Amino acid sequence: MSLHAEQFFTTVLPHQLDGSVIGDAFYAQAPDRGIRLTIDFYETIHQHTYGGLRLSVIHPENGRLDTAILSFADHGTYRDRDLRTGTRPGTSGYATIRDFPHDEEHLPWASGDFTTLADAVHRYARIWGIPAPEPAGRKVPRTTAPAPAVSRIRGTAARAR
């Protein structure tokens, strides 16, 4: 694979998780639970074409607990590149990278904005007890549904769905 995974996971994706790159994947571990997080590139139905990252949580005794796919399209990673090149949703190459021989100046994941994708990686890691920083813009996480608004009909409160 010529995706330069070590360079991608250590310098490009701003995930800030404590872990290591081995081969083509990044590995992190929850300190007290032994649960491991694996992050690698998710291959689309087209050979050597990747549409996002696959995050897998693995328990040492129970095996794989969960897998999530974080697509480049859903997180706007290549929005600017695709607008510049005129690539539209549903067409070949939209929000994907390809694993073809590249030189150091033209890496497959170059020109991507990975900020939103990294925030999603952090949220997923925190769910499983793997230390990850909170997003910069969010001070207090929302833990409850908003209070129902008072209805104008007979003074009753609206029901939450």
PDB file of N, CA, C and O in Angstrom, residues 69-97:
ATOM      1  N   ILE A  69     -17.441   3.162  10.306  1.00  0.00           N
ATOM      2  CA  ILE A  69     -16.834   3.714   9.102  1.00  0.00           C
ATOM      3  C   ILE A  69     -17.075   5.221   9.127  1.00  0.00           C
ATOM      4  O   ILE A  69     -18.217   5.672   9.210  1.00  0.00           O
ATOM      5  N   LEU A  70     -16.007   5.987   9.063  1.00  0.00           N
ATOM      6  CA  LEU A  70     -16.106   7.442   8.989  1.00  0.00           C
ATOM      7  C   LEU A  70     -15.711   7.840   7.578  1.00  0.00           C
ATOM      8  O   LEU A  70     -14.537   7.783   7.212  1.00  0.00           O
ATOM      9  N   SER A  71     -16.694   8.212   6.774  1.00  0.00           N
ATOM     10  CA  SER A  71     -16.404   8.492   5.368  1.00  0.00           C
ATOM     11  C   SER A  71     -15.866   9.899   5.179  1.00  0.00           C
ATOM     12  O   SER A  71     -16.226  10.829   5.904  1.00  0.00           O
ATOM     13  N   PHE A  72     -15.003  10.041   4.182  1.00  0.00           N
ATOM     14  CA  PHE A  72     -14.474  11.352   3.826  1.00  0.00           C
ATOM     15  C   PHE A  72     -15.603  12.264   3.362  1.00  0.00           C
ATOM     16  O   PHE A  72     -15.614  13.451   3.657  1.00  0.00           O
ATOM     17  N   ALA A  73     -16.582  11.707   2.650  1.00  0.00           N
ATOM     18  CA  ALA A  73     -17.697  12.503   2.129  1.00  0.00           C
ATOM     19  C   ALA A  73     -18.531  13.081   3.273  1.00  0.00           C
ATOM     20  O   ALA A  73     -18.883  14.266   3.257  1.00  0.00           O
ATOM     21  N   ASP A  74     -18.863  12.278   4.274  1.00  0.00           N
ATOM     22  CA  ASP A  74     -19.693  12.731   5.383  1.00  0.00           C
ATOM     23  C   ASP A  74     -19.018  13.818   6.218  1.00  0.00           C
ATOM     24  O   ASP A  74     -19.690  14.608   6.879  1.00  0.00           O
ATOM     25  N   HIS A  75     -17.690  13.833   6.227  1.00  0.00           N
ATOM     26  CA  HIS A  75     -16.954  14.782   7.060  1.00  0.00           C
ATOM     27  C   HIS A  75     -16.335  15.923   6.249  1.00  0.00           C
ATOM     28  O   HIS A  75     -15.538  16.696   6.778  1.00  0.00           O
ATOM     29  N   GLY A  76     -16.681  16.015   4.976  1.00  0.00           N
ATOM     30  CA  GLY A  76     -16.222  17.125   4.141  1.00  0.00           C
ATOM     31  C   GLY A  76     -14.723  17.184   3.939  1.00  0.00           C
ATOM     32  O   GLY A  76     -14.178  18.257   3.687  1.00  0.00           O
ATOM     33  N   THR A  77     -14.060  16.060   4.039  1.00  0.00           N
ATOM     34  CA  THR A  77     -12.599  16.023   3.983  1.00  0.00           C
ATOM     35  C   THR A  77     -12.050  16.545   2.661  1.00  0.00           C
ATOM     36  O   THR A  77     -11.067  17.277   2.640  1.00  0.00           O
ATOM     37  N   TYR A  78     -12.680  16.185   1.566  1.00  0.00           N
ATOM     38  CA  TYR A  78     -12.178  16.602   0.251  1.00  0.00           C
ATOM     39  C   TYR A  78     -13.154  17.526  -0.479  1.00  0.00           C
ATOM     40  O   TYR A  78     -13.159  17.582  -1.698  1.00  0.00           O
ATOM     41  N   ARG A  79     -13.953  18.271   0.262  1.00  0.00           N
ATOM     42  CA  ARG A  79     -14.933  19.173  -0.333  1.00  0.00           C
ATOM     43  C   ARG A  79     -14.266  20.196  -1.254  1.00  0.00           C
ATOM     44  O   ARG A  79     -14.666  20.379  -2.400  1.00  0.00           O
ATOM     45  N   ASP A  80     -13.223  20.863  -0.786  1.00  0.00           N
ATOM     46  CA  ASP A  80     -12.548  21.889  -1.594  1.00  0.00           C
ATOM     47  C   ASP A  80     -11.907  21.287  -2.841  1.00  0.00           C
ATOM     48  O   ASP A  80     -12.013  21.851  -3.932  1.00  0.00           O
ATOM     49  N   ARG A  81     -11.252  20.151  -2.686  1.00  0.00           N
ATOM     50  CA  ARG A  81     -10.615  19.502  -3.842  1.00  0.00           C
ATOM     51  C   ARG A  81     -11.651  19.123  -4.890  1.00  0.00           C
ATOM     52  O   ARG A  81     -11.458  19.366  -6.082  1.00  0.00           O
ATOM     53  N   ASP A  82     -12.757  18.546  -4.448  1.00  0.00           N
ATOM     54  CA  ASP A  82     -13.789  18.106  -5.391  1.00  0.00           C
ATOM     55  C   ASP A  82     -14.486  19.286  -6.062  1.00  0.00           C
ATOM     56  O   ASP A  82     -14.846  19.210  -7.231  1.00  0.00           O
ATOM     57  N   LEU A  83     -14.675  20.385  -5.338  1.00  0.00           N
ATOM     58  CA  LEU A  83     -15.247  21.579  -5.964  1.00  0.00           C
ATOM     59  C   LEU A  83     -14.291  22.156  -7.009  1.00  0.00           C
ATOM     60  O   LEU A  83     -14.703  22.563  -8.083  1.00  0.00           O
ATOM     61  N   ARG A  84     -13.009  22.172  -6.669  1.00  0.00           N
ATOM     62  CA  ARG A  84     -12.000  22.702  -7.583  1.00  0.00           C
ATOM     63  C   ARG A  84     -11.900  21.872  -8.858  1.00  0.00           C
ATOM     64  O   ARG A  84     -11.758  22.402  -9.954  1.00  0.00           O
ATOM     65  N   THR A  85     -11.998  20.548  -8.733  1.00  0.00           N
ATOM     66  CA  THR A  85     -11.859  19.669  -9.895  1.00  0.00           C
ATOM     67  C   THR A  85     -13.187  19.384 -10.586  1.00  0.00           C
ATOM     68  O   THR A  85     -13.212  18.760 -11.641  1.00  0.00           O
ATOM     69  N   GLY A  86     -14.296  19.802  -9.970  1.00  0.00           N
ATOM     70  CA  GLY A  86     -15.610  19.565 -10.579  1.00  0.00           C
ATOM     71  C   GLY A  86     -16.135  18.153 -10.375  1.00  0.00           C
ATOM     72  O   GLY A  86     -17.098  17.746 -11.019  1.00  0.00           O
ATOM     73  N   THR A  87     -15.549  17.405  -9.452  1.00  0.00           N
ATOM     74  CA  THR A  87     -16.017  16.051  -9.156  1.00  0.00           C
ATOM     75  C   THR A  87     -17.295  16.146  -8.334  1.00  0.00           C
ATOM     76  O   THR A  87     -17.341  16.811  -7.315  1.00  0.00           O
ATOM     77  N   ARG A  88     -18.327  15.464  -8.771  1.00  0.00           N
ATOM     78  CA  ARG A  88     -19.646  15.550  -8.140  1.00  0.00           C
ATOM     79  C   ARG A  88     -19.977  14.260  -7.388  1.00  0.00           C
ATOM     80  O   ARG A  88     -19.474  13.197  -7.737  1.00  0.00           O
ATOM     81  N   PRO A  89     -20.863  14.361  -6.366  1.00  0.00           N
ATOM     82  CA  PRO A  89     -21.291  13.156  -5.654  1.00  0.00           C
ATOM     83  C   PRO A  89     -21.843  12.117  -6.625  1.00  0.00           C
ATOM     84  O   PRO A  89     -22.536  12.450  -7.584  1.00  0.00           O
ATOM     85  N   GLY A  90     -21.487  10.883  -6.376  1.00  0.00           N
ATOM     86  CA  GLY A  90     -21.964   9.790  -7.220  1.00  0.00           C
ATOM     87  C   GLY A  90     -21.063   9.501  -8.407  1.00  0.00           C
ATOM     88  O   GLY A  90     -21.312   8.558  -9.151  1.00  0.00           O
ATOM     89  N   THR A  91     -20.030  10.306  -8.592  1.00  0.00           N
ATOM     90  CA  THR A  91     -19.103  10.053  -9.697  1.00  0.00           C
ATOM     91  C   THR A  91     -17.809   9.464  -9.164  1.00  0.00           C
ATOM     92  O   THR A  91     -17.491   9.581  -7.982  1.00  0.00           O
ATOM     93  N   SER A  92     -17.075   8.837 -10.035  1.00  0.00           N
ATOM     94  CA  SER A  92     -15.811   8.203  -9.658  1.00  0.00           C
ATOM     95  C   SER A  92     -14.830   9.243  -9.119  1.00  0.00           C
ATOM     96  O   SER A  92     -14.645  10.303  -9.703  1.00  0.00           O
ATOM     97  N   GLY A  93     -14.230   8.942  -7.989  1.00  0.00           N
ATOM     98  CA  GLY A  93     -13.239   9.826  -7.399  1.00  0.00           C
ATOM     99  C   GLY A  93     -13.775  10.808  -6.392  1.00  0.00           C
ATOM    100  O   GLY A  93     -13.012  11.482  -5.710  1.00  0.00           O
ATOM    101  N   TYR A  94     -15.103  10.913  -6.252  1.00  0.00           N
ATOM    102  CA  TYR A  94     -15.674  11.868  -5.303  1.00  0.00           C
ATOM    103  C   TYR A  94     -15.352  11.447  -3.875  1.00  0.00           C
ATOM    104  O   TYR A  94     -15.648  10.325  -3.455  1.00  0.00           O
ATOM    105  N   ALA A  95     -14.727  12.339  -3.118  1.00  0.00           N
ATOM    106  CA  ALA A  95     -14.419  12.148  -1.694  1.00  0.00           C
ATOM    107  C   ALA A  95     -13.679  10.843  -1.421  1.00  0.00           C
ATOM    108  O   ALA A  95     -13.925  10.182  -0.421  1.00  0.00           O
ATOM    109  N   THR A  96     -12.782  10.465  -2.309  1.00  0.00           N
ATOM    110  CA  THR A  96     -11.988   9.256  -2.117  1.00  0.00           C
ATOM    111  C   THR A  96     -10.519   9.555  -2.382  1.00  0.00           C
ATOM    112  O   THR A  96     -10.170  10.592  -2.946  1.00  0.00           O
ATOM    113  N   ILE A  97      -9.687   8.622  -1.979  1.00  0.00           N
ATOM    114  CA  ILE A  97      -8.275   8.652  -2.332  1.00  0.00           C
ATOM    115  C   ILE A  97      -7.933   7.328  -2.976  1.00  0.00           C
ATOM    116  O   ILE A  97      -8.617   6.320  -2.759  1.00  0.00           O
TER     117      ILE A  97
END
